[in-house]
PDB file of N, CA and C in Angstrom:
ATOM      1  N   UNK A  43       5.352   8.099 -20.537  1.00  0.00           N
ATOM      2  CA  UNK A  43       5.942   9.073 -19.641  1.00  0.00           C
ATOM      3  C   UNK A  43       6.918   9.969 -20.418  1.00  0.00           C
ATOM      4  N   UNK A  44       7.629   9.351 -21.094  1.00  0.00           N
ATOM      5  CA  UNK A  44       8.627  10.056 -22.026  1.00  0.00           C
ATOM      6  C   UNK A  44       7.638  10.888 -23.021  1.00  0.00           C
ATOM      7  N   UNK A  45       6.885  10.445 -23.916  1.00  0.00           N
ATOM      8  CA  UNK A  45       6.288  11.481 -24.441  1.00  0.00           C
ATOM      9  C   UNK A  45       5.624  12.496 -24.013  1.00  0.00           C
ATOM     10  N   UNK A  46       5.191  12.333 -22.732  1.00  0.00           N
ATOM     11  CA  UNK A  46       4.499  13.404 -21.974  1.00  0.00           C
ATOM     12  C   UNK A  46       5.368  14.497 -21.586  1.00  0.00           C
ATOM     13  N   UNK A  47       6.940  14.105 -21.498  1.00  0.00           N
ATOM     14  CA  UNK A  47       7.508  14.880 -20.627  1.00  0.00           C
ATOM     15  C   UNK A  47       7.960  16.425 -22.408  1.00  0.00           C
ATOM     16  N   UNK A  48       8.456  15.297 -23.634  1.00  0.00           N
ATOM     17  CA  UNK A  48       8.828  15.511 -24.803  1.00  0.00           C
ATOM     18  C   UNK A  48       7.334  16.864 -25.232  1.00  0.00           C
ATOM     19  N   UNK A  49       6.063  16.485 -25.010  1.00  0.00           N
ATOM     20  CA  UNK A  49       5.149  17.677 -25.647  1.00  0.00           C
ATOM     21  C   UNK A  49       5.266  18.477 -24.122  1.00  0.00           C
ATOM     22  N   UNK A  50       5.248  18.391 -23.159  1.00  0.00           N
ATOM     23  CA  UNK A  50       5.903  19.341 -21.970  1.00  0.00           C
ATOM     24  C   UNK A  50       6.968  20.244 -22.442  1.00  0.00           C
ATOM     25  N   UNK A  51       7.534  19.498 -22.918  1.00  0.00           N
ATOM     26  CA  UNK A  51       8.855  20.505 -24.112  1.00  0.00           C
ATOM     27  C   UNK A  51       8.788  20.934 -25.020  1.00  0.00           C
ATOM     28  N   UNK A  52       8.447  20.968 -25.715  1.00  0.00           N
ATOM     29  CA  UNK A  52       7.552  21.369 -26.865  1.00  0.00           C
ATOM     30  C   UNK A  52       6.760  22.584 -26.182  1.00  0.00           C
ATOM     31  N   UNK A  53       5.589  22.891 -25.775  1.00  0.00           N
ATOM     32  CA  UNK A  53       5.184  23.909 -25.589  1.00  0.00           C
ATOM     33  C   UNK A  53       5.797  24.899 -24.705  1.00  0.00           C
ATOM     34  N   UNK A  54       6.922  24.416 -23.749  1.00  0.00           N
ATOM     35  CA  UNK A  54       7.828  25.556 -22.801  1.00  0.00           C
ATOM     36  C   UNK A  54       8.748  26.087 -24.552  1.00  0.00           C
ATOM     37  N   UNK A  55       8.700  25.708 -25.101  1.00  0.00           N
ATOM     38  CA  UNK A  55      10.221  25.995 -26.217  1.00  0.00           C
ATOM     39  C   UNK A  55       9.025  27.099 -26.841  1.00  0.00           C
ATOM     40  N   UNK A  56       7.777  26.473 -27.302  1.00  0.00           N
ATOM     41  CA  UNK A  56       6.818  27.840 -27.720  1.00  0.00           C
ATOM     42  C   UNK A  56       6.787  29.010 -27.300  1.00  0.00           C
ATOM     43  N   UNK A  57       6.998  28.861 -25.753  1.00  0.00           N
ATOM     44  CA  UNK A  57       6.469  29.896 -25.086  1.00  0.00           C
ATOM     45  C   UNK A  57       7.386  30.344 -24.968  1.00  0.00           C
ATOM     46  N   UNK A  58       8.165  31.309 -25.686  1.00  0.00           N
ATOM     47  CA  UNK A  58       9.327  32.172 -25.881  1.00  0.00           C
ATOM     48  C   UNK A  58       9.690  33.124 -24.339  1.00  0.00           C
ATOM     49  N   UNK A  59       9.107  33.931 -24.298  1.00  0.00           N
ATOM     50  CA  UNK A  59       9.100  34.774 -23.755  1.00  0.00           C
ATOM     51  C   UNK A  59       8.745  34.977 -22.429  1.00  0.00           C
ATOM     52  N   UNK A  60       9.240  35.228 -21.087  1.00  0.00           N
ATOM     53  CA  UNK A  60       9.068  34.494 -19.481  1.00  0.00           C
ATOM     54  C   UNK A  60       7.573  35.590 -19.705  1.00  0.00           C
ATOM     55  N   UNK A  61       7.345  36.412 -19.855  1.00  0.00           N
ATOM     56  CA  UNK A  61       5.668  36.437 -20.054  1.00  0.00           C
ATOM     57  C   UNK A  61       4.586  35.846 -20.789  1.00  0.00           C
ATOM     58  N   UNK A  62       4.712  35.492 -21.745  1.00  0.00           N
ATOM     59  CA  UNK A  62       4.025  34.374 -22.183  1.00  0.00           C
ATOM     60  C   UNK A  62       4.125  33.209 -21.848  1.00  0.00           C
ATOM     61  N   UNK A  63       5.186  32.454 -21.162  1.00  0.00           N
ATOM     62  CA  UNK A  63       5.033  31.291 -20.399  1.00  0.00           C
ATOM     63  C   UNK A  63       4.534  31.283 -18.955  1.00  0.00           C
ATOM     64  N   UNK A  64       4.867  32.956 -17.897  1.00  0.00           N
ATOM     65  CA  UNK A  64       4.022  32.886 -17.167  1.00  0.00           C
ATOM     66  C   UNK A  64       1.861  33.380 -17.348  1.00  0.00           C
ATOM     67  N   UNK A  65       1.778  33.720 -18.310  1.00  0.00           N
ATOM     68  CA  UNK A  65       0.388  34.036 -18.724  1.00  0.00           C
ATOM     69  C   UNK A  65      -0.199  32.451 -19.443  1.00  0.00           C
ATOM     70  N   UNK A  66       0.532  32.106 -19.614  1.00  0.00           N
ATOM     71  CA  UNK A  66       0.000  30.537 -20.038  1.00  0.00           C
ATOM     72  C   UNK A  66      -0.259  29.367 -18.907  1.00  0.00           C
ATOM     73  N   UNK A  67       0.778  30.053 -18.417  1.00  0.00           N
ATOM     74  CA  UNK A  67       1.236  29.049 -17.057  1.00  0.00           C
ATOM     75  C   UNK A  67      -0.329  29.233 -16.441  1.00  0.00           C
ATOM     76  N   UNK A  68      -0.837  30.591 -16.086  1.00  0.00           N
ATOM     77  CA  UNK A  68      -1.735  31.207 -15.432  1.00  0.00           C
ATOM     78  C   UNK A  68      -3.232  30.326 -15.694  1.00  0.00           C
ATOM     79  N   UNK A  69      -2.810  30.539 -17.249  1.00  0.00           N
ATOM     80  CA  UNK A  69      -4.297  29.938 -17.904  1.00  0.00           C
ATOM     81  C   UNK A  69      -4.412  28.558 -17.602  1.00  0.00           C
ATOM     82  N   UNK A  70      -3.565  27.731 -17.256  1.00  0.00           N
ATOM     83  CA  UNK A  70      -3.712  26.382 -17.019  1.00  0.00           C
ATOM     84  C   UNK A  70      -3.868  26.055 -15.397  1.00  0.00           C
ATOM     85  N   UNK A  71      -3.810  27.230 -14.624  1.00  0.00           N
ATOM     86  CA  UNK A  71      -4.109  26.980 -13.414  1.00  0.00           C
ATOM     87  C   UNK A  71      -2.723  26.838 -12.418  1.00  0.00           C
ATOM     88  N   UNK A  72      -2.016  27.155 -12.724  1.00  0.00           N
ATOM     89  CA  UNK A  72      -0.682  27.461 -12.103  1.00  0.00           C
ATOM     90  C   UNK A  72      -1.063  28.497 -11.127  1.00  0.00           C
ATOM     91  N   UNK A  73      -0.939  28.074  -9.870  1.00  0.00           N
ATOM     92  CA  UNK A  73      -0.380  29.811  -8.413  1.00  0.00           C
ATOM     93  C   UNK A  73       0.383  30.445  -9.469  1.00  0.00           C
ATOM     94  N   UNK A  74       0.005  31.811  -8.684  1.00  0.00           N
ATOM     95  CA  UNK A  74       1.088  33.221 -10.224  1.00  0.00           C
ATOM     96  C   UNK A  74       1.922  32.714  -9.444  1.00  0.00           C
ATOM     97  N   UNK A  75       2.354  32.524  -7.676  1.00  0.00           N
ATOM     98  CA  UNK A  75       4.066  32.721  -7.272  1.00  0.00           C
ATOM     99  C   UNK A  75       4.611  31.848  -7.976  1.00  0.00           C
ATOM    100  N   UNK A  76       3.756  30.315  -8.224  1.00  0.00           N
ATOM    101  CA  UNK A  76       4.485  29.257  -8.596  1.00  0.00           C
ATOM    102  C   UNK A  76       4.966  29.456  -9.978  1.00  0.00           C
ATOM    103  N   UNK A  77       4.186  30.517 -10.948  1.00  0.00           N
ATOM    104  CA  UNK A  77       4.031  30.445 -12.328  1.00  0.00           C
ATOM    105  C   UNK A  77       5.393  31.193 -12.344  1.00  0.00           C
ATOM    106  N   UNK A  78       4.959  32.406 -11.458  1.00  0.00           N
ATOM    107  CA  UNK A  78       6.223  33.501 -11.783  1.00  0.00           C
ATOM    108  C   UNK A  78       7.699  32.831 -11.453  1.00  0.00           C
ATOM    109  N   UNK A  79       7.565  32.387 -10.486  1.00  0.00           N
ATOM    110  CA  UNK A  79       9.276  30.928  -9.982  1.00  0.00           C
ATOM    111  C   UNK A  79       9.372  30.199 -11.626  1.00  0.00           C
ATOM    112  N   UNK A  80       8.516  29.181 -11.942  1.00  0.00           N
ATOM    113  CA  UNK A  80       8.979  28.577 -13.311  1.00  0.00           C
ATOM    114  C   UNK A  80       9.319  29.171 -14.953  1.00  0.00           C
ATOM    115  N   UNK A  81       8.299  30.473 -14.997  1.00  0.00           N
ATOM    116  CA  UNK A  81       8.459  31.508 -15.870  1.00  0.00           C
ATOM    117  C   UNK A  81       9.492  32.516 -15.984  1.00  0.00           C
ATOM    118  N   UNK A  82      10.988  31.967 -14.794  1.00  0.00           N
ATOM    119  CA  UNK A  82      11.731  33.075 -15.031  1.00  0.00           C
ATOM    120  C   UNK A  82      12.880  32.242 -14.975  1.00  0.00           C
ATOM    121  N   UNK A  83      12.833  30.739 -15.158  1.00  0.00           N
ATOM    122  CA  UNK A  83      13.903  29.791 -14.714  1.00  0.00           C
ATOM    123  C   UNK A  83      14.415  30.152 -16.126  1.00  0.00           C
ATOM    124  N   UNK A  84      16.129  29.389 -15.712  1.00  0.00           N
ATOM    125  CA  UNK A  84      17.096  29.885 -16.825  1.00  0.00           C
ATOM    126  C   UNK A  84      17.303  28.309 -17.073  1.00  0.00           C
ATOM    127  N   UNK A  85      17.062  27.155 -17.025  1.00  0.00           N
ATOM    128  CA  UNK A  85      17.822  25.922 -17.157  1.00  0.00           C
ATOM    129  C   UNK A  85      16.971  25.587 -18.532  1.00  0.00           C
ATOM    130  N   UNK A  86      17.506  24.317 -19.168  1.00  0.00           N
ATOM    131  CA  UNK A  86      17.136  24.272 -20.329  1.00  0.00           C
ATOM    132  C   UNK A  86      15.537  23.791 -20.829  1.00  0.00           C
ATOM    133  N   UNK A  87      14.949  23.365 -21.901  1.00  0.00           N
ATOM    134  CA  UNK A  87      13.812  23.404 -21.979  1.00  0.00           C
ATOM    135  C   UNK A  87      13.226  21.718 -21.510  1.00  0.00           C
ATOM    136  N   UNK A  88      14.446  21.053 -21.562  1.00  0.00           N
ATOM    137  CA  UNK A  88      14.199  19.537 -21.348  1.00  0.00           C
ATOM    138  C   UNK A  88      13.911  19.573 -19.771  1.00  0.00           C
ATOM    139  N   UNK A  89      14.884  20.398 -19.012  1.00  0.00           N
ATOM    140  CA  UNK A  89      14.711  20.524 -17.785  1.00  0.00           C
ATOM    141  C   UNK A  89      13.440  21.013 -17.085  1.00  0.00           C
ATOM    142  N   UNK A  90      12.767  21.966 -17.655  1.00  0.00           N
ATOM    143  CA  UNK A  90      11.524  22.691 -17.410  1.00  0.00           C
ATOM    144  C   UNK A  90       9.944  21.749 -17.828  1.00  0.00           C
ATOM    145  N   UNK A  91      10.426  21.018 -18.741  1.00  0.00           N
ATOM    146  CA  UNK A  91       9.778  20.028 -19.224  1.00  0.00           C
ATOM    147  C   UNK A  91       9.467  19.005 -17.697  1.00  0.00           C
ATOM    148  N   UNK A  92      10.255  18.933 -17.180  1.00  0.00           N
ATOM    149  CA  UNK A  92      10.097  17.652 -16.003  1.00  0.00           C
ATOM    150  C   UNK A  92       9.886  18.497 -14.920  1.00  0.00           C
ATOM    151  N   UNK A  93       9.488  19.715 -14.860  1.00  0.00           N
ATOM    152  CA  UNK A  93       9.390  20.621 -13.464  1.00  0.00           C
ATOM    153  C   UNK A  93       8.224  20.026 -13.180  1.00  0.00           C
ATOM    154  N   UNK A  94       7.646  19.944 -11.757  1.00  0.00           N
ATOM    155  CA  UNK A  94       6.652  19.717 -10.930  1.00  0.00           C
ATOM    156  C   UNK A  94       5.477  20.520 -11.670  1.00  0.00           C
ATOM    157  N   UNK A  95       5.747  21.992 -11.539  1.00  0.00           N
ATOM    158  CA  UNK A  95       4.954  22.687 -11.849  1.00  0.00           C
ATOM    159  C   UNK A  95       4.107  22.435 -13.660  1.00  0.00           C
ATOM    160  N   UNK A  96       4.883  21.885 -14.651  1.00  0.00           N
ATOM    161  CA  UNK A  96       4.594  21.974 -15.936  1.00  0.00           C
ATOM    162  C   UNK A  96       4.089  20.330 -15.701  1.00  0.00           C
ATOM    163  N   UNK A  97       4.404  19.731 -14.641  1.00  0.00           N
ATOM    164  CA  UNK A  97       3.376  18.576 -14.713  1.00  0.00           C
ATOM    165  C   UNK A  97       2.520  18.115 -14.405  1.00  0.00           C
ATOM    166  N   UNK A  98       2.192  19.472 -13.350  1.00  0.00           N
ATOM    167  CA  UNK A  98       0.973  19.511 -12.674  1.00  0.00           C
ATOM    168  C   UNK A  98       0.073  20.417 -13.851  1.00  0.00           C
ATOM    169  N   UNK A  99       0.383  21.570 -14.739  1.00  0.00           N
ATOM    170  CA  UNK A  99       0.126  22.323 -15.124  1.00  0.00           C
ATOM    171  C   UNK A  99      -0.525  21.349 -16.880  1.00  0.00           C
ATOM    172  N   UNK A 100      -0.165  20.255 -17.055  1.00  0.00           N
ATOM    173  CA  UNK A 100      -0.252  19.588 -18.104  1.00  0.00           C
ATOM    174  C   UNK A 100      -0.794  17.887 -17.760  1.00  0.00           C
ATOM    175  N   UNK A 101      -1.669  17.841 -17.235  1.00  0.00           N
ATOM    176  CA  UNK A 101      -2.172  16.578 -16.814  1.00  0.00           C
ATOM    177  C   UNK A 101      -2.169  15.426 -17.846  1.00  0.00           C
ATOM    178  N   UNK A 102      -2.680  14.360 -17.678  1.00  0.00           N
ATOM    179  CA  UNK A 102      -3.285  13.502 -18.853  1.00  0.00           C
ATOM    180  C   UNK A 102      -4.451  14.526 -19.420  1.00  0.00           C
ATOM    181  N   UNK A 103      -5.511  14.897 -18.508  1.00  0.00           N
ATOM    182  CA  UNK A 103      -6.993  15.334 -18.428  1.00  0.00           C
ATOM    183  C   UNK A 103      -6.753  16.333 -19.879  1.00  0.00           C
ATOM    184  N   UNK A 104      -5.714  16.767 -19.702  1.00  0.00           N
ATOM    185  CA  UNK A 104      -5.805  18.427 -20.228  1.00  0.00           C
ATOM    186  C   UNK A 104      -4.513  17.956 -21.346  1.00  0.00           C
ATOM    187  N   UNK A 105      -3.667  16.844 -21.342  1.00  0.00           N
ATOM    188  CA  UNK A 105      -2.717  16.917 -22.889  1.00  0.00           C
ATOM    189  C   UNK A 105      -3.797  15.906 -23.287  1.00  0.00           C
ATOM    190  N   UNK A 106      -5.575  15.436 -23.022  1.00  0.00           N
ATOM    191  CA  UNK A 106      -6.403  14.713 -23.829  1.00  0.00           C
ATOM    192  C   UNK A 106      -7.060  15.453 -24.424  1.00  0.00           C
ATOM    193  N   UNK A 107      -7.184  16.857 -24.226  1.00  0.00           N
ATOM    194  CA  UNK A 107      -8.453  17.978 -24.323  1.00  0.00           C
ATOM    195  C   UNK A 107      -7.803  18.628 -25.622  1.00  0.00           C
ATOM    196  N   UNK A 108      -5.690  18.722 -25.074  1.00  0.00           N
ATOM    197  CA  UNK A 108      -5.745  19.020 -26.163  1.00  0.00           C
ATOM    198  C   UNK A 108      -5.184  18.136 -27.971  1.00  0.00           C
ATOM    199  N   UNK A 109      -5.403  17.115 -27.756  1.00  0.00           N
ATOM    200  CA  UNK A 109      -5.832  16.057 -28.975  1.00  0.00           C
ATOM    201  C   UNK A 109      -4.466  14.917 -28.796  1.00  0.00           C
ATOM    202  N   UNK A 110      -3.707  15.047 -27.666  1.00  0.00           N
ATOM    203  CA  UNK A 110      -3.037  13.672 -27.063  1.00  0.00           C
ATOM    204  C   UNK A 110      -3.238  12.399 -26.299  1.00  0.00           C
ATOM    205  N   UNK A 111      -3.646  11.482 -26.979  1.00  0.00           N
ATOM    206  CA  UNK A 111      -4.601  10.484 -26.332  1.00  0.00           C
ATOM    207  C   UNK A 111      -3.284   9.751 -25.425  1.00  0.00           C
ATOM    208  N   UNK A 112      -3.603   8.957 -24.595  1.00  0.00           N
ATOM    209  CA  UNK A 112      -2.682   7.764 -23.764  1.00  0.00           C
ATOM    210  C   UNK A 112      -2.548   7.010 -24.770  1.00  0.00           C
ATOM    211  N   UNK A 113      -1.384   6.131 -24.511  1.00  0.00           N
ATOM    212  CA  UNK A 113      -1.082   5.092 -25.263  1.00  0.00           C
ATOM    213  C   UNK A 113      -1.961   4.095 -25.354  1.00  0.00           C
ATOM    214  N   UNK A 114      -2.710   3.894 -23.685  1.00  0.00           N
ATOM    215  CA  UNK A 114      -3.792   2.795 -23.528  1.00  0.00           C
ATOM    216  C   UNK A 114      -5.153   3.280 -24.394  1.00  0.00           C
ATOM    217  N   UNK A 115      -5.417   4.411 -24.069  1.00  0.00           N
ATOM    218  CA  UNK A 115      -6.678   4.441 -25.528  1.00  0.00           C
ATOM    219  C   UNK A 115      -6.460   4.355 -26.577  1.00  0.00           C
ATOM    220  N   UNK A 116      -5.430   5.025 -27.034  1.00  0.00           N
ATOM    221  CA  UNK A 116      -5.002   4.711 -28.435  1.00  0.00           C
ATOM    222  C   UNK A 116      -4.942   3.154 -29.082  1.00  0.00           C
ATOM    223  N   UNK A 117      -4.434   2.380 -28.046  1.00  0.00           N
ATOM    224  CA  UNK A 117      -4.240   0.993 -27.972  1.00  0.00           C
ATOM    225  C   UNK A 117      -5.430   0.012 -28.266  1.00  0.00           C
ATOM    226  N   UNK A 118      -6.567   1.053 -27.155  1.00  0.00           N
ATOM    227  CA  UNK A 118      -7.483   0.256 -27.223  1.00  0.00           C
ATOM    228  C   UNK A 118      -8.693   0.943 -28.379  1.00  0.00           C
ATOM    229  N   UNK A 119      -8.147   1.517 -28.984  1.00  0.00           N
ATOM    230  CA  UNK A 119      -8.602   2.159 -30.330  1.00  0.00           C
ATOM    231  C   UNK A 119      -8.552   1.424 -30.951  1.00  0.00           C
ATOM    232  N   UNK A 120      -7.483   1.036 -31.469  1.00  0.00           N
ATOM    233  CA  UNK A 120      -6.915   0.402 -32.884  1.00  0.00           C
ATOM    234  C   UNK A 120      -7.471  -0.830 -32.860  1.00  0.00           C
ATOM    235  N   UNK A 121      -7.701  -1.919 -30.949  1.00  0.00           N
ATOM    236  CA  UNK A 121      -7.729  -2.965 -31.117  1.00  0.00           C
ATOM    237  C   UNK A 121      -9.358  -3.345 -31.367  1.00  0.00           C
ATOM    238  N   UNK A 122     -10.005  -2.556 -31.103  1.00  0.00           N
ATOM    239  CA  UNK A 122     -11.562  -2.735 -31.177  1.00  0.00           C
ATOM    240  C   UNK A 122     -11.802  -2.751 -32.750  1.00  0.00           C
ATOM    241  N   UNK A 123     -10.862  -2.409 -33.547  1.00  0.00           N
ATOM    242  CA  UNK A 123     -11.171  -2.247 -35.262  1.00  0.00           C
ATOM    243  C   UNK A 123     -10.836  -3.615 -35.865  1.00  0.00           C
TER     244      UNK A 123
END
């Protein structure tokens, strides 16, 4: 949970600019109202990290797609070797 929330942070800190975090936001399937509300927040990046929206916007499905496995596959990676 903690690491999920930590690369949640990580890519809001990328996304510099409240248009590029709402056009990203977009691409991941974010409502624009909802995108445009989180894409213009002023609180810090740890905070935005745990928003509803960036955790709906960042699933397991989709931090697996992009090369972040669960702990349990990973787990059960290593143990099958």
């Amino acid at each position: 949970e903690w690491l999920r929330h930590k690369i949640r942070t990580i890519y809001w800190k990328q996304w510099k600019k409240v248009k590029t975090k709402f056009k990203e936001l977009k691409k991941l399937g974010v409502e624009e109202e909802k995108a445009w509300i989180c894409a213009n927040m002023r609180n810090g990046n740890w905070y935005c990290g745990g928003y509803f929206v960036l955790q709906t916007a960042f699933k397991n499905k989709k931090l697996r797609e992009l090369g972040y496995p669960t702990f349990t596959e990973f787990y059960l990676k290593i143990c099958e070797n």
